[in-house]
Coordinates of C-alpha atoms (C1' of nucleotides) in Angstrom, one line a residue:
Chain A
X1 CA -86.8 98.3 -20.7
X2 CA -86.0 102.0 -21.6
X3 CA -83.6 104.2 -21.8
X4 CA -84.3 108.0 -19.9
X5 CA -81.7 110.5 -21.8
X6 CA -81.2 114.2 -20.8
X7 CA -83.3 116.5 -20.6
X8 CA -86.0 113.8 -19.6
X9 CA -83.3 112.7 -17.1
X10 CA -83.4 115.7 -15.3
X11 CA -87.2 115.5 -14.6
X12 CA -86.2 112.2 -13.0
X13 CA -83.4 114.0 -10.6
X14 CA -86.4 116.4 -9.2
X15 CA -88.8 113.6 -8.7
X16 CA -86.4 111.6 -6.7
X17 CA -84.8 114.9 -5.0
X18 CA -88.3 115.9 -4.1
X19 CA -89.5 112.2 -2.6
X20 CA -86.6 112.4 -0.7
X21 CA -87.2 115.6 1.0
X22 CA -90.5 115.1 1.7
X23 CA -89.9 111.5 3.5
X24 CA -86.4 112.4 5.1
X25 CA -88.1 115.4 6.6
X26 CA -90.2 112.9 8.3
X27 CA -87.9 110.7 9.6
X28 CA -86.9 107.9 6.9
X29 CA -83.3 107.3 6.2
X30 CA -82.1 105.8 2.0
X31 CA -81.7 102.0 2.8
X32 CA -80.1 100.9 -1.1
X33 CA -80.4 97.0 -1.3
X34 CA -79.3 94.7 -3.9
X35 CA -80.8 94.3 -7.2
X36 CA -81.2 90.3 -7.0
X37 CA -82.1 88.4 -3.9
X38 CA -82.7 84.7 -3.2
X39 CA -86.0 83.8 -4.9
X40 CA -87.7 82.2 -2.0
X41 CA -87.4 86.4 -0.3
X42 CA -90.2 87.1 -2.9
X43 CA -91.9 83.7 -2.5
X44 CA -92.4 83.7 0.7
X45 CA -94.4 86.9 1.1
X46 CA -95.6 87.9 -2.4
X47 CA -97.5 83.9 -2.4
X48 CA -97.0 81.3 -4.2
X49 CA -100.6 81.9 -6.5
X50 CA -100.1 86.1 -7.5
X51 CA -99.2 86.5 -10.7
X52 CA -96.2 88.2 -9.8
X53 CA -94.7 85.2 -8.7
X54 CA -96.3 82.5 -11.1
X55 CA -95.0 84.1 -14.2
X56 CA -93.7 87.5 -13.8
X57 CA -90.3 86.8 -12.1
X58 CA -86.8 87.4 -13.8
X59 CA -85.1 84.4 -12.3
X60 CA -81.8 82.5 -12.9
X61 CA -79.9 79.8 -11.5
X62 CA -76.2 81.2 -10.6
X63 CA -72.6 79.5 -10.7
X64 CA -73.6 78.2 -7.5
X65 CA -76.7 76.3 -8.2
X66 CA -78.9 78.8 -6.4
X67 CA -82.0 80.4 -7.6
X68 CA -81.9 84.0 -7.7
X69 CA -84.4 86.5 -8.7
X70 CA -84.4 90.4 -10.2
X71 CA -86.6 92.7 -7.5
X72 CA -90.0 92.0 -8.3
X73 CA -90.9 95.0 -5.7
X74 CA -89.2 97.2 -3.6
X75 CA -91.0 96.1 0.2
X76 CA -89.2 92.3 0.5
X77 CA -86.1 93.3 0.1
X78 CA -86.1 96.2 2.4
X79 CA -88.0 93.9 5.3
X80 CA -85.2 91.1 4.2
X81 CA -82.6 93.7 5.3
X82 CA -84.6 94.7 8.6
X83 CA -84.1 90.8 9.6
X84 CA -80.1 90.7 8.5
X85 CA -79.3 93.6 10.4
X86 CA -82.2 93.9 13.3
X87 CA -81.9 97.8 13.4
X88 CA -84.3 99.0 16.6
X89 CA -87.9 99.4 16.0
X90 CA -89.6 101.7 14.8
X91 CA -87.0 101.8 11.6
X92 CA -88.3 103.8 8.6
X93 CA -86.4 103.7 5.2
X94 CA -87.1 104.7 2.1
X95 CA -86.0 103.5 -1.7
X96 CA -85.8 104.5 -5.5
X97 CA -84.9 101.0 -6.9
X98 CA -85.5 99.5 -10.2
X99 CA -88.0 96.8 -10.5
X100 CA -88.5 94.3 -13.1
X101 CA -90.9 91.8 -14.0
X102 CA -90.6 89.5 -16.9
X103 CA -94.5 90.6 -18.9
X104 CA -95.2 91.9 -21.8
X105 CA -94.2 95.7 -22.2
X106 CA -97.2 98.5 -23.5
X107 CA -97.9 101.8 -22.5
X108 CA -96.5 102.7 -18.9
X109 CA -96.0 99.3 -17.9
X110 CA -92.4 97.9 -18.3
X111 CA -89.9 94.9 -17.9
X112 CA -87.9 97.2 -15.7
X113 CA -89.6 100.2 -14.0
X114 CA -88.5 102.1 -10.9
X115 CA -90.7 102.8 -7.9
X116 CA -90.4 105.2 -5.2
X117 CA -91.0 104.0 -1.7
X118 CA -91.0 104.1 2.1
X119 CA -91.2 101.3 4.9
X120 CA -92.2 102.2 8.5
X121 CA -91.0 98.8 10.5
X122 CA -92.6 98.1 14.2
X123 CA -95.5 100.2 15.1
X124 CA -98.8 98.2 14.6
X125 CA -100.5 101.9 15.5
X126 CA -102.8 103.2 12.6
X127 CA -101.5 106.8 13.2
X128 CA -98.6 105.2 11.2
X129 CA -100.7 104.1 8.7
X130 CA -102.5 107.5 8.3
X131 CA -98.6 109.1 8.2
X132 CA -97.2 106.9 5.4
X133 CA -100.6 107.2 3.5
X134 CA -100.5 111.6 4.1
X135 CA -96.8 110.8 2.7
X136 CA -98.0 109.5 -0.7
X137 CA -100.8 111.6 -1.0
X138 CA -98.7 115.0 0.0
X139 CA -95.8 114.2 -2.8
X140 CA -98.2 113.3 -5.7
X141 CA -99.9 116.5 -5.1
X142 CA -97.0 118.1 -4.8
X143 CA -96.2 117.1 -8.0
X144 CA -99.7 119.3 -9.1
X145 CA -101.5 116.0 -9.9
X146 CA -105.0 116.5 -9.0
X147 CA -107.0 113.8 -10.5
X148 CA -105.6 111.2 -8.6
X149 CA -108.4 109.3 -6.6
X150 CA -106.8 107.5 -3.0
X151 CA -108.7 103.8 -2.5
X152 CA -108.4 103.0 1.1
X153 CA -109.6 98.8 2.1
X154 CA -108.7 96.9 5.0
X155 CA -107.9 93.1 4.1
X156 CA -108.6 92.0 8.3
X157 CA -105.6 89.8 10.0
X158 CA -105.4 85.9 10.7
X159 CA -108.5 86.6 12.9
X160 CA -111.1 87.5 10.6
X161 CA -110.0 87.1 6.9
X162 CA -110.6 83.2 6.9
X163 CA -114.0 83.6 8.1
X164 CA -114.5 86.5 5.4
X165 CA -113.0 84.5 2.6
X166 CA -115.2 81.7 3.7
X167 CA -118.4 83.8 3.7
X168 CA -117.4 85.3 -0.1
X169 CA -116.3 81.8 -1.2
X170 CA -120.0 80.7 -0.5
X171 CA -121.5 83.5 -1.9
X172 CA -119.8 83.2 -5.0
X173 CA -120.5 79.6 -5.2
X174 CA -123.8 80.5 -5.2
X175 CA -123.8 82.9 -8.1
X176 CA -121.0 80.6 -10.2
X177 CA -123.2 81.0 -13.5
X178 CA -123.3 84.7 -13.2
X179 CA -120.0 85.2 -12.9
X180 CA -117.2 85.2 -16.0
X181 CA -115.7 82.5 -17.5
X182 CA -112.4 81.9 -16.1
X183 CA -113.3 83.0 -12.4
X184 CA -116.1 80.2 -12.7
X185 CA -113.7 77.7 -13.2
X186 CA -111.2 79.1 -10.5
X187 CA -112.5 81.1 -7.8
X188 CA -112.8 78.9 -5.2
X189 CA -108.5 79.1 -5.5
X190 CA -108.5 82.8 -4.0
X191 CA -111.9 84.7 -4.2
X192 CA -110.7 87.9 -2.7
X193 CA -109.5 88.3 -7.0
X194 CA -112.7 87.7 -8.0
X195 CA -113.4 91.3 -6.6
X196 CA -110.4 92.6 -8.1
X197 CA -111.9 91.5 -11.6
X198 CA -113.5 94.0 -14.0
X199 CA -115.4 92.3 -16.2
X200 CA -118.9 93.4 -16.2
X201 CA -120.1 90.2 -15.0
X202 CA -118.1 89.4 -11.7
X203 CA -118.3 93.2 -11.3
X204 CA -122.6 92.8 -11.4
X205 CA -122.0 89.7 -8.8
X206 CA -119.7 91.6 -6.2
X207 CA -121.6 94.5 -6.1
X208 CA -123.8 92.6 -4.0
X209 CA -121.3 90.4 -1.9
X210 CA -121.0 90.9 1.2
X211 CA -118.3 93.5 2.2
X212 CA -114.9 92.6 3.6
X213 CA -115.7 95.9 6.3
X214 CA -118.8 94.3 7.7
X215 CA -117.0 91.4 8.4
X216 CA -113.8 92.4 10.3
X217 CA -113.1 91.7 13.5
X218 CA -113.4 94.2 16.3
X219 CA -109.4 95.3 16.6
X220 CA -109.8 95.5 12.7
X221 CA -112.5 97.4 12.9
X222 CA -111.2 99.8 15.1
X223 CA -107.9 100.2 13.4
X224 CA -109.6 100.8 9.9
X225 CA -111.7 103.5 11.5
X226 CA -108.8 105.2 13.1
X227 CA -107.3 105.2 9.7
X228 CA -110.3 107.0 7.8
X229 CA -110.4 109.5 10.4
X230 CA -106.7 110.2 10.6
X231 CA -107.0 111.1 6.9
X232 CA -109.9 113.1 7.3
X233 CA -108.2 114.9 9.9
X234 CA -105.5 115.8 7.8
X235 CA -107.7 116.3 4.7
X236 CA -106.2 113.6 2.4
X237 CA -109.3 112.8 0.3
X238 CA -109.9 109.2 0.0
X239 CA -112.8 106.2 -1.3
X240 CA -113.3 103.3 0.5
X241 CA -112.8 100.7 -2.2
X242 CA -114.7 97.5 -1.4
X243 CA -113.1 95.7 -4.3
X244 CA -109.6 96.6 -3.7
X245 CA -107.9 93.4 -3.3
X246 CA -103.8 94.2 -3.9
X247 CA -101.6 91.2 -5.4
X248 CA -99.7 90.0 -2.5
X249 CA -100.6 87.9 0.3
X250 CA -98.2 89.5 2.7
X251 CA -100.7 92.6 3.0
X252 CA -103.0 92.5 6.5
X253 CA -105.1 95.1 7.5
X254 CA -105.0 98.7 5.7
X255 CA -104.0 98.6 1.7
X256 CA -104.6 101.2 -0.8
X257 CA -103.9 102.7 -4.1
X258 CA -103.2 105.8 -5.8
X259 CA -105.0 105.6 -9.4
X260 CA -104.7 108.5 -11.8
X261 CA -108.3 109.6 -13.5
X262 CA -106.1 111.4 -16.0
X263 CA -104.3 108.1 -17.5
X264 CA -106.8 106.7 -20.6
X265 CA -105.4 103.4 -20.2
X266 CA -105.7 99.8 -18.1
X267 CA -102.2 100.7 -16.5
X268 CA -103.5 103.8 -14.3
X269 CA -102.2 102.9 -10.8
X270 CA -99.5 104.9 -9.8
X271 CA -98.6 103.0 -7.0
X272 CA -99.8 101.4 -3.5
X273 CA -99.3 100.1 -0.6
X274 CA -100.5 98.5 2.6
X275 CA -99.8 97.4 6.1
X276 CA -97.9 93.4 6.3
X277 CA -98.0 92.5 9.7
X278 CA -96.7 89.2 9.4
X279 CA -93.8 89.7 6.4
X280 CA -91.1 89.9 8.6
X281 CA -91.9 86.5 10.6
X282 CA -92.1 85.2 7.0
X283 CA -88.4 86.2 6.7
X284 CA -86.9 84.3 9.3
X285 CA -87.7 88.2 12.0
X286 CA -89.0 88.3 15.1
X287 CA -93.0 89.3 15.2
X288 CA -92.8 92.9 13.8
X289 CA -95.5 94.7 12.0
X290 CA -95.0 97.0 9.0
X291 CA -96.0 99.2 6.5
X292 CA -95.0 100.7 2.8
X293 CA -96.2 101.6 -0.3
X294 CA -94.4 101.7 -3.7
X295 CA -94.4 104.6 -6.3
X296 CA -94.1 103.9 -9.7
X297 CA -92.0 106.8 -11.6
X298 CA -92.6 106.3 -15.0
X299 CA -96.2 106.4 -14.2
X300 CA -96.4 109.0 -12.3
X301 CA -94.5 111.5 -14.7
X302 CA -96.9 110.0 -17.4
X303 CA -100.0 111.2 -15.1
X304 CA -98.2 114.4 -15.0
X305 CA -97.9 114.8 -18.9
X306 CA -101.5 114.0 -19.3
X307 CA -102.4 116.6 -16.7
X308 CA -99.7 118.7 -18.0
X309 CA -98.0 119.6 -14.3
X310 CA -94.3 119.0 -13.3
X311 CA -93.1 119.9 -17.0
X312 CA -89.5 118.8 -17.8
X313 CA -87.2 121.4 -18.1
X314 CA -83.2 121.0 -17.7
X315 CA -81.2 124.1 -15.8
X316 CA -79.4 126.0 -18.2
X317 CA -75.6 126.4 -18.3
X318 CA -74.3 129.7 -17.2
X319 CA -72.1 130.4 -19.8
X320 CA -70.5 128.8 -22.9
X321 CA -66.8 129.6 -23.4
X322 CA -65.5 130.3 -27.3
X323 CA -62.3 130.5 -28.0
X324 CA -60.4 130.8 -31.4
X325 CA -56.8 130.9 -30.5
X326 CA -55.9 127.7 -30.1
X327 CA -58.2 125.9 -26.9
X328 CA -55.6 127.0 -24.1
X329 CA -57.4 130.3 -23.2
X330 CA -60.3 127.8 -23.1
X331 CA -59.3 125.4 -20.6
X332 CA -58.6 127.9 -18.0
X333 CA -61.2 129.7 -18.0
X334 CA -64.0 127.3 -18.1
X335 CA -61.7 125.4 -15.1
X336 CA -62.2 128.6 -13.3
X337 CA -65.8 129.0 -13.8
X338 CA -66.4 125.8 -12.9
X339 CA -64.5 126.3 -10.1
X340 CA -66.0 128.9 -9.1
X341 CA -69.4 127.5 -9.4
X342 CA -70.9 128.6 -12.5
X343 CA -72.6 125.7 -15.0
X344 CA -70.0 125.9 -17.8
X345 CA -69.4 124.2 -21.1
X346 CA -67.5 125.2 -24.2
X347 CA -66.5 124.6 -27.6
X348 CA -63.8 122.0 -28.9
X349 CA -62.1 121.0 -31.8
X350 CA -60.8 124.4 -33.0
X351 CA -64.0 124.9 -34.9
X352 CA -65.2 128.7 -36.5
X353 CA -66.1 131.5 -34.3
X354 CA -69.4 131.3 -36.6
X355 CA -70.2 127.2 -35.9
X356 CA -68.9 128.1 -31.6
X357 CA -71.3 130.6 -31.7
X358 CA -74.1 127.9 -33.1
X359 CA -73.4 125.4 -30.3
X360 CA -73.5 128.3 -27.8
X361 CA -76.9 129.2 -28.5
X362 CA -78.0 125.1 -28.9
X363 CA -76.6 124.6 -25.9
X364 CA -79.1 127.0 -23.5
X365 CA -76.3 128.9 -22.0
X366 CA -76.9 132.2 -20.9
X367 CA -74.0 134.1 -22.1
X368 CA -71.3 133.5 -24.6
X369 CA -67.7 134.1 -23.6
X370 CA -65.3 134.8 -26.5
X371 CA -61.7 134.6 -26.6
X372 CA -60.5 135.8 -30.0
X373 CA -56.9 137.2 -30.9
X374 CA -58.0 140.9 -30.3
X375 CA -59.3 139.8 -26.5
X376 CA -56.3 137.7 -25.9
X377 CA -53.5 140.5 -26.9
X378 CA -55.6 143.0 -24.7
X379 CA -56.4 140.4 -21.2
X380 CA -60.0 141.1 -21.9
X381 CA -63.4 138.2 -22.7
X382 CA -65.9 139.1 -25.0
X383 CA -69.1 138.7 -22.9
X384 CA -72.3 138.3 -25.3
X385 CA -75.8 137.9 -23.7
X386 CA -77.5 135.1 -25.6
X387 CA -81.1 135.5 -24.6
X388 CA -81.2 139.0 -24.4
X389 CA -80.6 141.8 -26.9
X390 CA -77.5 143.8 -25.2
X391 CA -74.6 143.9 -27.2
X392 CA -71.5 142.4 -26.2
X393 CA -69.1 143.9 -24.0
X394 CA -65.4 143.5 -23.1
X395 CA -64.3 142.5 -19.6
X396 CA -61.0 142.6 -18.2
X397 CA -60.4 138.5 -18.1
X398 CA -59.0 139.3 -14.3
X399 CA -63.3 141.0 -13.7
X400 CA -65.0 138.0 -15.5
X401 CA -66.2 135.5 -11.9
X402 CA -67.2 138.6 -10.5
X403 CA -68.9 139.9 -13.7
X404 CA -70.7 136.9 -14.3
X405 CA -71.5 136.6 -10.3
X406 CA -73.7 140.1 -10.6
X407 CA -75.3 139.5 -13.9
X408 CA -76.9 136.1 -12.7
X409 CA -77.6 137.1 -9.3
Chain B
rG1 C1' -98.4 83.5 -21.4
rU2 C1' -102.4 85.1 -25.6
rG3 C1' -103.7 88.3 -29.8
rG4 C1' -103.0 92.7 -33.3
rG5 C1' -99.8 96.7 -35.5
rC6 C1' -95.0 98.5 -37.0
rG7 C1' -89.4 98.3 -38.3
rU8 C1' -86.6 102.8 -44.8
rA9 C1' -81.1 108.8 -43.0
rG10 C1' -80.0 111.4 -36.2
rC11 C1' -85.8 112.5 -36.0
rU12 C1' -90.9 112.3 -38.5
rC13 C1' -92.1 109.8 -42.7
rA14 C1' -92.9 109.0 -48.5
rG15 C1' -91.5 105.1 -51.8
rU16 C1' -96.9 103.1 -57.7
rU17 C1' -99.2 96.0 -59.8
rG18 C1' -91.6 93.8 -57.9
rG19 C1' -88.0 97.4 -62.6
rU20 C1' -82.0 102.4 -63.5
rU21 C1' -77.9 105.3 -58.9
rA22 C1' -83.8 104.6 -52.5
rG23 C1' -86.2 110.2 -51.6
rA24 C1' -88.5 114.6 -48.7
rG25 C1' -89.0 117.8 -44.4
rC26 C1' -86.5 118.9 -40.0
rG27 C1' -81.8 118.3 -37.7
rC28 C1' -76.4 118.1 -38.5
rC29 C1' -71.8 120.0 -41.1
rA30 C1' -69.7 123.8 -44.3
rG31 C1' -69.8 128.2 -47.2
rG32 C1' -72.2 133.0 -48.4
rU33 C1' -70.0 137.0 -43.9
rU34 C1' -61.0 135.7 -43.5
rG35 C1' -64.4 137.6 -35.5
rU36 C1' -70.4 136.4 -33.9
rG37 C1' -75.7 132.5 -32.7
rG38 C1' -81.1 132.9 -33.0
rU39 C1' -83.6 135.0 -39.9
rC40 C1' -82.3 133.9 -45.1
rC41 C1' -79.6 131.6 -49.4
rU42 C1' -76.3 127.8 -51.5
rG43 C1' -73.8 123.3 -51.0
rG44 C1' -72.4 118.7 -48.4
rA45 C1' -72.2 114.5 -45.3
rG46 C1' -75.2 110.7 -43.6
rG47 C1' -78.7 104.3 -45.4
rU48 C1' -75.8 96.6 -44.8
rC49 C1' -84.2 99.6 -46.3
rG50 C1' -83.9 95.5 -38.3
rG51 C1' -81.2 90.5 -39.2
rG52 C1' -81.1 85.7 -41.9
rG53 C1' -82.9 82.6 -45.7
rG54 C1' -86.1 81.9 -50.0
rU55 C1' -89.0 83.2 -54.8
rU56 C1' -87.4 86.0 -59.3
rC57 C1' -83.7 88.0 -64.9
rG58 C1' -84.5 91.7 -61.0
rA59 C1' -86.8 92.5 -53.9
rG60 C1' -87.2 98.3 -49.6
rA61 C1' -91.8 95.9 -51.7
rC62 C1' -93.6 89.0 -52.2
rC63 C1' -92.9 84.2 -48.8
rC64 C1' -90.6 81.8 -44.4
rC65 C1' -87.8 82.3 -39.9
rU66 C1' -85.8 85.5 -36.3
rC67 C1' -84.9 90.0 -33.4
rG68 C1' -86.7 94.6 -31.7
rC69 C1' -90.4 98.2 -30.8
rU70 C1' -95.5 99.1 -30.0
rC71 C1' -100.9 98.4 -28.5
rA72 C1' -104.4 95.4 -26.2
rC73 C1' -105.7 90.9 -22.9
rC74 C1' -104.3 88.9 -18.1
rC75 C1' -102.2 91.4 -14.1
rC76 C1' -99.8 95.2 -12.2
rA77 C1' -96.2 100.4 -10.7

RNA sequence: GUGGGCGUAGCUCAGUUGGUUAGAGCGCCAGGUUGUGGUCCUGGAGGUCGGGGGUUCGAGACCCCUCGCUCACCCCA
């Protein structure tokens, strides 16, 4: 858990206004769901045996005896609210949620994070896939990220992922002393994670297994191909990553992640995403395919400190207003600034014209306008450029919107 | 869930084998300049030394517990 203060703030505010941009410019409308949600909404399709579910969840029981959980992730409630309200297919959304998993906290990876996201609901057509992918890929690079590498897999359906797990889950058997410790012990559970593992060992033994992509069925096949070459076509560079097995069970098909070459840590991924064709049938829907991804913000703007793009810089105030005669000549004319539309802020408390003038130039502002007993008797404001060397100038206190208007235009 | 590191002023940190009234730099406030910031000089405010318990004549320091932060493992955004 973390605070984000001003300025940092404000770099948040242009992340988000840019996501949204992008994705409402291509059809997907905010859907804003509730923080906490029935635990079995995230049991059902995240599975039983992830991590995320065994020991990452914040849950609690309520006054009502029912067992509630914090958003793990941002795609189950968004598909739980596609089944509640059964908008018409194809429905897009997107979402800038927090998200909160109960693990310990180090370098970009917190108890409560927020992610960035879209879901395209009803179109089992890969040129969807390719669009929500070209999404991603088009706002981190819009951010200036460049060493982000995309993985692209394709996990298969009900069809052919049993027989592929089957074929792995003999292989492995075969080469149990080579691999690591604990995934000799436990890969016959799930041994699509053994290829997610990095330890040298299993890494030495996959490299050799056979290949989920070899082993799809035809409409997989097909689908997967139309995919690579719908991102080729649109120049989104991408790997095929044989070992990229995400953490939920609900993902079928296409999955992939965005990892940042520039991040010298474990917790590089800036987010992912994949197709779920059966989630929503999971939910208590009607047979609906889908497909999201999730961003995660304070990873991304760590990727851009380390590549040194998307700087955080708050937009300065307009003006600052002094005033020494009391505060009355102050509270009109910053009201009509503000009015007016200017960025305005101002001094309080009757302080010096010396100590104003200090919090003037702390506080960014452009110009300083002063309001002293010589201005006051004569209807004029002292207007003082802060960040520039002209000197300052009286302006008929009737003049001053307009002034200010043609200095900052 | 496992294992390290760190908690002293708003911030970054000193603080000797336990020994007077806990310091510095920066920041903040005020004055120098009775109407002017960004430079300079002078002064000032600001601390339950994370919290609780213990050892001791005496604890910021040593011991125990606890909370928080942090890094790594696992895994993830």
């Amino acid at each position: 858990m973390h605070d984000v203060l001003w300025p940092e703030s404000a770099r948040w505010e242009r992340l988000v206004a840019r996501f949204a941009a992008l994705v409402e410019g291509a059809g997907y409308g905010l859907a804003i769901t509730p923080i906490v949600e029935h635990v079995g909404i995230f049991n059902r399709g995240i599975g039983e045996g992830s991590d995320v579910v065994g020991k990452e969840m914040y849950t609690f029981v309520d006054r009502d005896g029912q067992v509630m959980a914090l958003r793990p992730e941002g795609t189950a409630p968004v598909v739980r609210a596609y089944v509640q309200h059964h908008p018409v297919p194809p429905w897009k959304a997107w979402y800038v949620a927090p998200s909160f998993r109960h693990e310990n906290p180090q370098h970009g990876r917190y108890r409560q994070h927020f992610q960035l996201g879209v879901e395209a609901l009803g179109p089992s057509d890969a040129d969807l896939d390719v669009e929500v992918i070209a999404l991603a890929f088009d706002f981190i690079a819009s951010l200036g990220l460049h060493q982000v590498i995309l993985k692209v897999h394709s996990m298969g359906n009900e069809v052919c992922r049993p027989g592929y797990v089957e074929l792995l889950r003999a292989f492995l058997a075969e080469h149990r002393s080579q691999l690591c410790g604990p995934h000799q012990a436990r890969f016959e559970q799930n041994p699509l994670r053994v290829l997610d593992c990095k330890t040298p060992e299993c890494e030495d033994v996959t490299e050799a297994a056979p290949r989920f992509v070899d082993n799809l069925c035809e409409p997989c096949a097909a689908h997967f191909a139309r995919v690579r070459a719908g991102l080729d076509a649109l120049d989104v560079p991408f790997v095929v990553d044989h070992r990229l097995v995400r953490g939920f069970d609900y993902y079928t098909r296409t999955t992939f992640e965005f990892a940042s070459g520039a991040i010298d840590a474990a917790q590089n991924a800036l987010g992912g995403g994949g197709r779920y064709n059966g989630l929503v049938e999971m939910l208590g829907g009607p047979p609906t395919p889908g497909i999201g991804f999730g961003l995660g913000i304070e990873r991304i703007l760590i990727a851009c400190d380390a590549e040194g793009v998307f700087a955080t810089e708050a937009p300065p105030l307009h003006a600052y207003v002094i005033d020494v005669t009391g505060g009355e000549s102050a509270v009109l004319l910053t009201a009509e600034l503000r009015r007016a539309g200017f960025r305005v802020d101002r001094g309080f408390d009757g302080r010096s014209m010396k100590s104003q003038f200090k919090s003037a130039d702390h506080s960014g502002a452009l110009v300083a306008l002063v309001i002293g007993d010589r201005e006051l008797a004569e209807g004029t404001v002292g207007l003082n450029p802060l960040r520039s060397d002209g000197e300052q100038r009286d302006i008929p206190r009737s003049d001053i919107v307009d002034e200010l208007r043609a200095l900052l235009s």
